[in-house]
Amino acid sequence: MKIDLTKLTIIEASKGLKNGDFTSVELTKAFLNKIKEKNEEVKAFITITEEMALKQAEKADKMIKIGEIYPLTGIPCAIKDNILIKNIKCTAGSKFLEDYIATYNATVIEKLEKMGVVFLGKTNLDEFAMGSSCENSAFFPTKNPRDLERVPGGSSGGSAAAVAADLCVYALGSDTGGSIRQPASFCGITGLKPTYGTVSRYGLIAYASSLDQIGPLTKNVDDAKIVFDAIKGSDPMDSTSINSDKENNLAKLKIGVPKEYFAKGLDGEVEKAIKEAIDIYKELGAEIIEISLPMSEYALACYYIIAPAEASANLARFDGLRYGKTIKDEEAEKIIDIYLKNRTEGFGKEVKKRIMLGTYTLSSGYYDAYYKRALKVRTLIRQDFEKAFEKVDAIIGPTSPCLPFKIGEKSDDPMSMYLADIYTVSVNLAGLPAISIPCGKSQSGLPIGMHLIGVPFQEEKLLSIASLFEKKYDNK
Amino acid sequence: MLFGIKQKSCFDYLLKSKEWYIFKHMISEEEIRKIAKLSYLEIKDEEIDEIREKFSSILEYVKKLQELDVSDITETANLSKNENVFRGDIAKEKDVEDLLKALSRKKDNYMQVKKILYNED
């Protein structure tokens, strides 16, 4: 029987390419065919870059022939549509950028291109990465490949769905409050949010700059490590970017379980799966320590002041003059008409709400009560984690308090939607690395994700801890 | 649909266990209009009630932070090292054509805009 090329992990695909079992062009065509067949149903992609992909595959095959092989050479991937690829449309899921063609490559794209990676296309997201379900995309909602009536999570829902439906080997996403980990959890795949600063954001359309981070969505932990290694590193084009550590000592492994994470409100089936995962770590010889993160309950409120405040500043650049949505000449008399009309017509409801919320909390009279106070609470949240990491190597919990919900179920109720990120936002506020990996299924077969939070800049160790579980869990 | 109910209840608990689902203070129409103006956004009359309601529910929720005493706490505005990062002042070749193509209106390789000076009416 012929193997299904679209099911391969990065490691398997790379081995096949090296051995000459198949070429990158064959691998790429297998994915393009699968996308043609399944994207209509899943709606993971906004743009499919067939022509570019085939050219890149040909180039990769040449590289392989002369022995210039990196771990990602010739491997087809998908890119969230808020990361710029030169000469390719980049919409950020917004009408504002419906026809915008990127004029340069993001640093992560530049790095991958040098290794001979194949880009299959750009994936759907909540508009400007603001959302937890992919329903806020201005174009169409993406569906969860594990159950088409449900959301894939968000905002990197298109990337997660593409990986889960075998429409690419891996994908890149961005994570501001859980946007890589929560969709990874909902789609039953692996998603890594690296430490703030370890991956350059140059060429990522900014949402909240003190929180945004690019990271991989993959089929397993080993693949996540390969992609992270390929995209990490300091970059002169992003002044916040720095190099990560090599620390990776798993002797006397201690894992912390925050008591606040298992309060009422957590779905029973999710809770059960996480407790079973904790037992697996026990079996593996890890010491399980109960810890306390008393500030957890303030994280979401803190996030919903800081993220919109930064968004209101970042999205001020969308004026419709230099790029993006442009109204007709006769509709405007003064420059302010151009701003008003472009922004009003170009942005969706959720984006407008967050811009206004941020404008409000930053405005005179409210700045101290909201924004400044949130920055102080952010310090307390950081200190919570710093204290915890004096005792443990990693913190375990659920990625999301609930199972993937139905499309439309929460779209009218913003607060209930925001709650889906209750476990993930604190990690961004503290700048920590964290990973979501599958750890079980509900009775109805929906994926459940486990969230492991690590020490800043110790991604290697975090990935090793995740891998320990994954190997044991896969063999069960 | 046992499953759907269970899932809903998970969120209902979180929602109803907190006081913030009751709007203690509804933001005024005037305030919303002022913020919209600052944000360069237009709001239609029929949208105003929904915006007021959703805005108020979030503001009510974030008031939760008032519970904490933060008088002695320093702020964390960003997580990067407090060092300036410099690079040489060296001009690089950029593809100007591509940038020009994205402009909404141009004249002789300059961006053209509408009237900037006018009387506020």
PDB file of N, CA, C and O in Angstrom, chain A residues 31-78:
ATOM      1  N   PHE A  31      -0.068  17.540  -0.824  1.00  0.00           N
ATOM      2  CA  PHE A  31      -0.763  18.496   0.039  1.00  0.00           C
ATOM      3  C   PHE A  31      -1.696  19.407  -0.757  1.00  0.00           C
ATOM      4  O   PHE A  31      -2.813  19.680  -0.332  1.00  0.00           O
ATOM      5  N   LEU A  32      -1.220  19.880  -1.914  1.00  0.00           N
ATOM      6  CA  LEU A  32      -2.067  20.768  -2.720  1.00  0.00           C
ATOM      7  C   LEU A  32      -3.352  20.048  -3.137  1.00  0.00           C
ATOM      8  O   LEU A  32      -4.434  20.636  -3.141  1.00  0.00           O
ATOM      9  N   ASN A  33      -3.219  18.769  -3.468  1.00  0.00           N
ATOM     10  CA  ASN A  33      -4.414  17.997  -3.829  1.00  0.00           C
ATOM     11  C   ASN A  33      -5.356  17.848  -2.649  1.00  0.00           C
ATOM     12  O   ASN A  33      -6.570  17.970  -2.779  1.00  0.00           O
ATOM     13  N   LYS A  34      -4.759  17.578  -1.505  1.00  0.00           N
ATOM     14  CA  LYS A  34      -5.580  17.413  -0.304  1.00  0.00           C
ATOM     15  C   LYS A  34      -6.281  18.730   0.047  1.00  0.00           C
ATOM     16  O   LYS A  34      -7.433  18.741   0.479  1.00  0.00           O
ATOM     17  N   ILE A  35      -5.559  19.837  -0.131  1.00  0.00           N
ATOM     18  CA  ILE A  35      -6.167  21.147   0.143  1.00  0.00           C
ATOM     19  C   ILE A  35      -7.351  21.368  -0.793  1.00  0.00           C
ATOM     20  O   ILE A  35      -8.425  21.804  -0.367  1.00  0.00           O
ATOM     21  N   LYS A  36      -7.160  21.025  -2.078  1.00  0.00           N
ATOM     22  CA  LYS A  36      -8.258  21.195  -3.048  1.00  0.00           C
ATOM     23  C   LYS A  36      -9.475  20.376  -2.646  1.00  0.00           C
ATOM     24  O   LYS A  36     -10.619  20.779  -2.823  1.00  0.00           O
ATOM     25  N   GLU A  37      -9.181  19.221  -2.110  1.00  0.00           N
ATOM     26  CA  GLU A  37     -10.250  18.293  -1.760  1.00  0.00           C
ATOM     27  C   GLU A  37     -10.942  18.702  -0.453  1.00  0.00           C
ATOM     28  O   GLU A  37     -12.161  18.633  -0.342  1.00  0.00           O
ATOM     29  N   LYS A  38     -10.172  19.160   0.524  1.00  0.00           N
ATOM     30  CA  LYS A  38     -10.739  19.334   1.870  1.00  0.00           C
ATOM     31  C   LYS A  38     -10.917  20.773   2.348  1.00  0.00           C
ATOM     32  O   LYS A  38     -11.640  21.020   3.308  1.00  0.00           O
ATOM     33  N   ASN A  39     -10.260  21.723   1.700  1.00  0.00           N
ATOM     34  CA  ASN A  39     -10.325  23.089   2.241  1.00  0.00           C
ATOM     35  C   ASN A  39     -11.724  23.686   2.138  1.00  0.00           C
ATOM     36  O   ASN A  39     -12.122  24.487   2.968  1.00  0.00           O
ATOM     37  N   GLU A  40     -12.468  23.253   1.133  1.00  0.00           N
ATOM     38  CA  GLU A  40     -13.837  23.727   0.960  1.00  0.00           C
ATOM     39  C   GLU A  40     -14.658  23.435   2.228  1.00  0.00           C
ATOM     40  O   GLU A  40     -15.513  24.211   2.638  1.00  0.00           O
ATOM     41  N   GLU A  41     -14.333  22.319   2.844  1.00  0.00           N
ATOM     42  CA  GLU A  41     -15.062  21.849   4.023  1.00  0.00           C
ATOM     43  C   GLU A  41     -14.519  22.508   5.309  1.00  0.00           C
ATOM     44  O   GLU A  41     -15.273  23.026   6.119  1.00  0.00           O
ATOM     45  N   VAL A  42     -13.206  22.488   5.459  1.00  0.00           N
ATOM     46  CA  VAL A  42     -12.587  22.973   6.715  1.00  0.00           C
ATOM     47  C   VAL A  42     -12.394  24.486   6.698  1.00  0.00           C
ATOM     48  O   VAL A  42     -12.469  25.140   7.734  1.00  0.00           O
ATOM     49  N   LYS A  43     -12.130  25.031   5.522  1.00  0.00           N
ATOM     50  CA  LYS A  43     -11.894  26.471   5.343  1.00  0.00           C
ATOM     51  C   LYS A  43     -10.732  26.985   6.196  1.00  0.00           C
ATOM     52  O   LYS A  43     -10.853  27.986   6.909  1.00  0.00           O
ATOM     53  N   ALA A  44      -9.637  26.290   6.121  1.00  0.00           N
ATOM     54  CA  ALA A  44      -8.462  26.674   6.895  1.00  0.00           C
ATOM     55  C   ALA A  44      -7.667  27.778   6.202  1.00  0.00           C
ATOM     56  O   ALA A  44      -7.056  28.609   6.852  1.00  0.00           O
ATOM     57  N   PHE A  45      -7.680  27.776   4.871  1.00  0.00           N
ATOM     58  CA  PHE A  45      -6.831  28.711   4.122  1.00  0.00           C
ATOM     59  C   PHE A  45      -7.616  29.905   3.587  1.00  0.00           C
ATOM     60  O   PHE A  45      -8.732  29.747   3.088  1.00  0.00           O
ATOM     61  N   ILE A  46      -6.988  31.073   3.649  1.00  0.00           N
ATOM     62  CA  ILE A  46      -7.529  32.258   2.976  1.00  0.00           C
ATOM     63  C   ILE A  46      -6.927  32.325   1.574  1.00  0.00           C
ATOM     64  O   ILE A  46      -7.607  32.595   0.600  1.00  0.00           O
ATOM     65  N   THR A  47      -5.624  32.052   1.490  1.00  0.00           N
ATOM     66  CA  THR A  47      -4.922  32.096   0.206  1.00  0.00           C
ATOM     67  C   THR A  47      -4.123  30.804   0.033  1.00  0.00           C
ATOM     68  O   THR A  47      -3.461  30.368   0.974  1.00  0.00           O
ATOM     69  N   ILE A  48      -4.210  30.211  -1.153  1.00  0.00           N
ATOM     70  CA  ILE A  48      -3.385  29.034  -1.438  1.00  0.00           C
ATOM     71  C   ILE A  48      -2.327  29.467  -2.446  1.00  0.00           C
ATOM     72  O   ILE A  48      -2.652  30.029  -3.492  1.00  0.00           O
ATOM     73  N   THR A  49      -1.066  29.224  -2.096  1.00  0.00           N
ATOM     74  CA  THR A  49       0.028  29.745  -2.928  1.00  0.00           C
ATOM     75  C   THR A  49       0.662  28.614  -3.731  1.00  0.00           C
ATOM     76  O   THR A  49       1.842  28.316  -3.592  1.00  0.00           O
ATOM     77  N   GLU A  50      -0.148  28.018  -4.589  1.00  0.00           N
ATOM     78  CA  GLU A  50       0.266  26.826  -5.328  1.00  0.00           C
ATOM     79  C   GLU A  50       1.532  27.054  -6.167  1.00  0.00           C
ATOM     80  O   GLU A  50       2.496  26.288  -6.079  1.00  0.00           O
ATOM     81  N   GLU A  51       1.496  28.134  -6.926  1.00  0.00           N
ATOM     82  CA  GLU A  51       2.614  28.404  -7.843  1.00  0.00           C
ATOM     83  C   GLU A  51       3.932  28.553  -7.080  1.00  0.00           C
ATOM     84  O   GLU A  51       4.942  27.938  -7.423  1.00  0.00           O
ATOM     85  N   MET A  52       3.884  29.362  -6.018  1.00  0.00           N
ATOM     86  CA  MET A  52       5.087  29.579  -5.217  1.00  0.00           C
ATOM     87  C   MET A  52       5.535  28.270  -4.568  1.00  0.00           C
ATOM     88  O   MET A  52       6.722  27.955  -4.535  1.00  0.00           O
ATOM     89  N   ALA A  53       4.588  27.506  -4.066  1.00  0.00           N
ATOM     90  CA  ALA A  53       4.909  26.259  -3.382  1.00  0.00           C
ATOM     91  C   ALA A  53       5.658  25.296  -4.312  1.00  0.00           C
ATOM     92  O   ALA A  53       6.667  24.695  -3.925  1.00  0.00           O
ATOM     93  N   LEU A  54       5.171  25.181  -5.537  1.00  0.00           N
ATOM     94  CA  LEU A  54       5.804  24.242  -6.465  1.00  0.00           C
ATOM     95  C   LEU A  54       7.217  24.700  -6.844  1.00  0.00           C
ATOM     96  O   LEU A  54       8.121  23.886  -6.969  1.00  0.00           O
ATOM     97  N   LYS A  55       7.376  26.009  -7.000  1.00  0.00           N
ATOM     98  CA  LYS A  55       8.717  26.552  -7.290  1.00  0.00           C
ATOM     99  C   LYS A  55       9.665  26.257  -6.126  1.00  0.00           C
ATOM    100  O   LYS A  55      10.805  25.859  -6.312  1.00  0.00           O
ATOM    101  N   GLN A  56       9.160  26.503  -4.912  1.00  0.00           N
ATOM    102  CA  GLN A  56       9.995  26.265  -3.728  1.00  0.00           C
ATOM    103  C   GLN A  56      10.335  24.783  -3.592  1.00  0.00           C
ATOM    104  O   GLN A  56      11.439  24.423  -3.176  1.00  0.00           O
ATOM    105  N   ALA A  57       9.382  23.912  -3.946  1.00  0.00           N
ATOM    106  CA  ALA A  57       9.624  22.475  -3.854  1.00  0.00           C
ATOM    107  C   ALA A  57      10.716  22.045  -4.833  1.00  0.00           C
ATOM    108  O   ALA A  57      11.583  21.231  -4.504  1.00  0.00           O
ATOM    109  N   GLU A  58      10.661  22.644  -6.041  1.00  0.00           N
ATOM    110  CA  GLU A  58      11.701  22.325  -7.034  1.00  0.00           C
ATOM    111  C   GLU A  58      13.072  22.747  -6.510  1.00  0.00           C
ATOM    112  O   GLU A  58      14.060  22.017  -6.642  1.00  0.00           O
ATOM    113  N   LYS A  59      13.105  23.926  -5.908  1.00  0.00           N
ATOM    114  CA  LYS A  59      14.364  24.432  -5.352  1.00  0.00           C
ATOM    115  C   LYS A  59      14.852  23.507  -4.224  1.00  0.00           C
ATOM    116  O   LYS A  59      16.040  23.176  -4.141  1.00  0.00           O
ATOM    117  N   ALA A  60      13.918  23.062  -3.390  1.00  0.00           N
ATOM    118  CA  ALA A  60      14.272  22.174  -2.277  1.00  0.00           C
ATOM    119  C   ALA A  60      14.851  20.861  -2.809  1.00  0.00           C
ATOM    120  O   ALA A  60      15.831  20.336  -2.273  1.00  0.00           O
ATOM    121  N   ASP A  61      14.223  20.344  -3.857  1.00  0.00           N
ATOM    122  CA  ASP A  61      14.727  19.087  -4.428  1.00  0.00           C
ATOM    123  C   ASP A  61      16.162  19.238  -4.929  1.00  0.00           C
ATOM    124  O   ASP A  61      16.974  18.323  -4.787  1.00  0.00           O
ATOM    125  N   LYS A  62      16.456  20.412  -5.495  1.00  0.00           N
ATOM    126  CA  LYS A  62      17.826  20.669  -5.942  1.00  0.00           C
ATOM    127  C   LYS A  62      18.772  20.718  -4.750  1.00  0.00           C
ATOM    128  O   LYS A  62      19.889  20.189  -4.798  1.00  0.00           O
ATOM    129  N   MET A  63      18.327  21.387  -3.670  1.00  0.00           N
ATOM    130  CA  MET A  63      19.158  21.467  -2.457  1.00  0.00           C
ATOM    131  C   MET A  63      19.446  20.065  -1.918  1.00  0.00           C
ATOM    132  O   MET A  63      20.568  19.731  -1.542  1.00  0.00           O
ATOM    133  N   ILE A  64      18.401  19.235  -1.881  1.00  0.00           N
ATOM    134  CA  ILE A  64      18.549  17.876  -1.343  1.00  0.00           C
ATOM    135  C   ILE A  64      19.548  17.080  -2.199  1.00  0.00           C
ATOM    136  O   ILE A  64      20.385  16.354  -1.675  1.00  0.00           O
ATOM    137  N   LYS A  65      19.433  17.271  -3.505  1.00  0.00           N
ATOM    138  CA  LYS A  65      20.316  16.559  -4.429  1.00  0.00           C
ATOM    139  C   LYS A  65      21.790  16.844  -4.153  1.00  0.00           C
ATOM    140  O   LYS A  65      22.634  15.961  -4.228  1.00  0.00           O
ATOM    141  N   ILE A  66      22.096  18.111  -3.832  1.00  0.00           N
ATOM    142  CA  ILE A  66      23.510  18.458  -3.583  1.00  0.00           C
ATOM    143  C   ILE A  66      23.876  18.322  -2.102  1.00  0.00           C
ATOM    144  O   ILE A  66      24.950  18.737  -1.668  1.00  0.00           O
ATOM    145  N   GLY A  67      22.957  17.765  -1.318  1.00  0.00           N
ATOM    146  CA  GLY A  67      23.261  17.488   0.085  1.00  0.00           C
ATOM    147  C   GLY A  67      23.121  18.671   1.027  1.00  0.00           C
ATOM    148  O   GLY A  67      23.553  18.621   2.172  1.00  0.00           O
ATOM    149  N   GLU A  68      22.498  19.748   0.561  1.00  0.00           N
ATOM    150  CA  GLU A  68      22.279  20.901   1.439  1.00  0.00           C
ATOM    151  C   GLU A  68      20.918  20.726   2.124  1.00  0.00           C
ATOM    152  O   GLU A  68      19.897  21.266   1.693  1.00  0.00           O
ATOM    153  N   ILE A  69      20.931  19.922   3.183  1.00  0.00           N
ATOM    154  CA  ILE A  69      19.653  19.561   3.811  1.00  0.00           C
ATOM    155  C   ILE A  69      19.569  20.067   5.242  1.00  0.00           C
ATOM    156  O   ILE A  69      20.415  19.757   6.081  1.00  0.00           O
ATOM    157  N   TYR A  70      18.566  20.879   5.519  1.00  0.00           N
ATOM    158  CA  TYR A  70      18.227  21.293   6.882  1.00  0.00           C
ATOM    159  C   TYR A  70      17.015  20.467   7.311  1.00  0.00           C
ATOM    160  O   TYR A  70      16.331  19.878   6.473  1.00  0.00           O
ATOM    161  N   PRO A  71      16.718  20.450   8.620  1.00  0.00           N
ATOM    162  CA  PRO A  71      15.582  19.623   9.059  1.00  0.00           C
ATOM    163  C   PRO A  71      14.253  19.991   8.394  1.00  0.00           C
ATOM    164  O   PRO A  71      13.343  19.184   8.357  1.00  0.00           O
ATOM    165  N   LEU A  72      14.133  21.228   7.872  1.00  0.00           N
ATOM    166  CA  LEU A  72      12.855  21.624   7.274  1.00  0.00           C
ATOM    167  C   LEU A  72      12.903  21.738   5.748  1.00  0.00           C
ATOM    168  O   LEU A  72      11.921  22.131   5.116  1.00  0.00           O
ATOM    169  N   THR A  73      14.033  21.383   5.154  1.00  0.00           N
ATOM    170  CA  THR A  73      14.165  21.510   3.698  1.00  0.00           C
ATOM    171  C   THR A  73      13.129  20.642   2.978  1.00  0.00           C
ATOM    172  O   THR A  73      13.022  19.449   3.238  1.00  0.00           O
ATOM    173  N   GLY A  74      12.366  21.312   2.109  1.00  0.00           N
ATOM    174  CA  GLY A  74      11.388  20.593   1.295  1.00  0.00           C
ATOM    175  C   GLY A  74      10.090  20.251   1.993  1.00  0.00           C
ATOM    176  O   GLY A  74       9.218  19.599   1.418  1.00  0.00           O
ATOM    177  N   ILE A  75       9.932  20.690   3.240  1.00  0.00           N
ATOM    178  CA  ILE A  75       8.728  20.334   4.008  1.00  0.00           C
ATOM    179  C   ILE A  75       7.652  21.422   3.832  1.00  0.00           C
ATOM    180  O   ILE A  75       7.900  22.584   4.139  1.00  0.00           O
ATOM    181  N   PRO A  76       6.467  21.064   3.385  1.00  0.00           N
ATOM    182  CA  PRO A  76       5.410  22.058   3.156  1.00  0.00           C
ATOM    183  C   PRO A  76       4.722  22.491   4.456  1.00  0.00           C
ATOM    184  O   PRO A  76       4.376  21.662   5.291  1.00  0.00           O
ATOM    185  N   CYS A  77       4.530  23.811   4.578  1.00  0.00           N
ATOM    186  CA  CYS A  77       3.893  24.332   5.781  1.00  0.00           C
ATOM    187  C   CYS A  77       2.876  25.405   5.426  1.00  0.00           C
ATOM    188  O   CYS A  77       2.788  25.845   4.282  1.00  0.00           O
ATOM    189  N   ALA A  78       2.109  25.816   6.438  1.00  0.00           N
ATOM    190  CA  ALA A  78       1.114  26.880   6.250  1.00  0.00           C
ATOM    191  C   ALA A  78       1.454  28.025   7.194  1.00  0.00           C
ATOM    192  O   ALA A  78       2.012  27.806   8.265  1.00  0.00           O
TER     193      ALA A  78
END
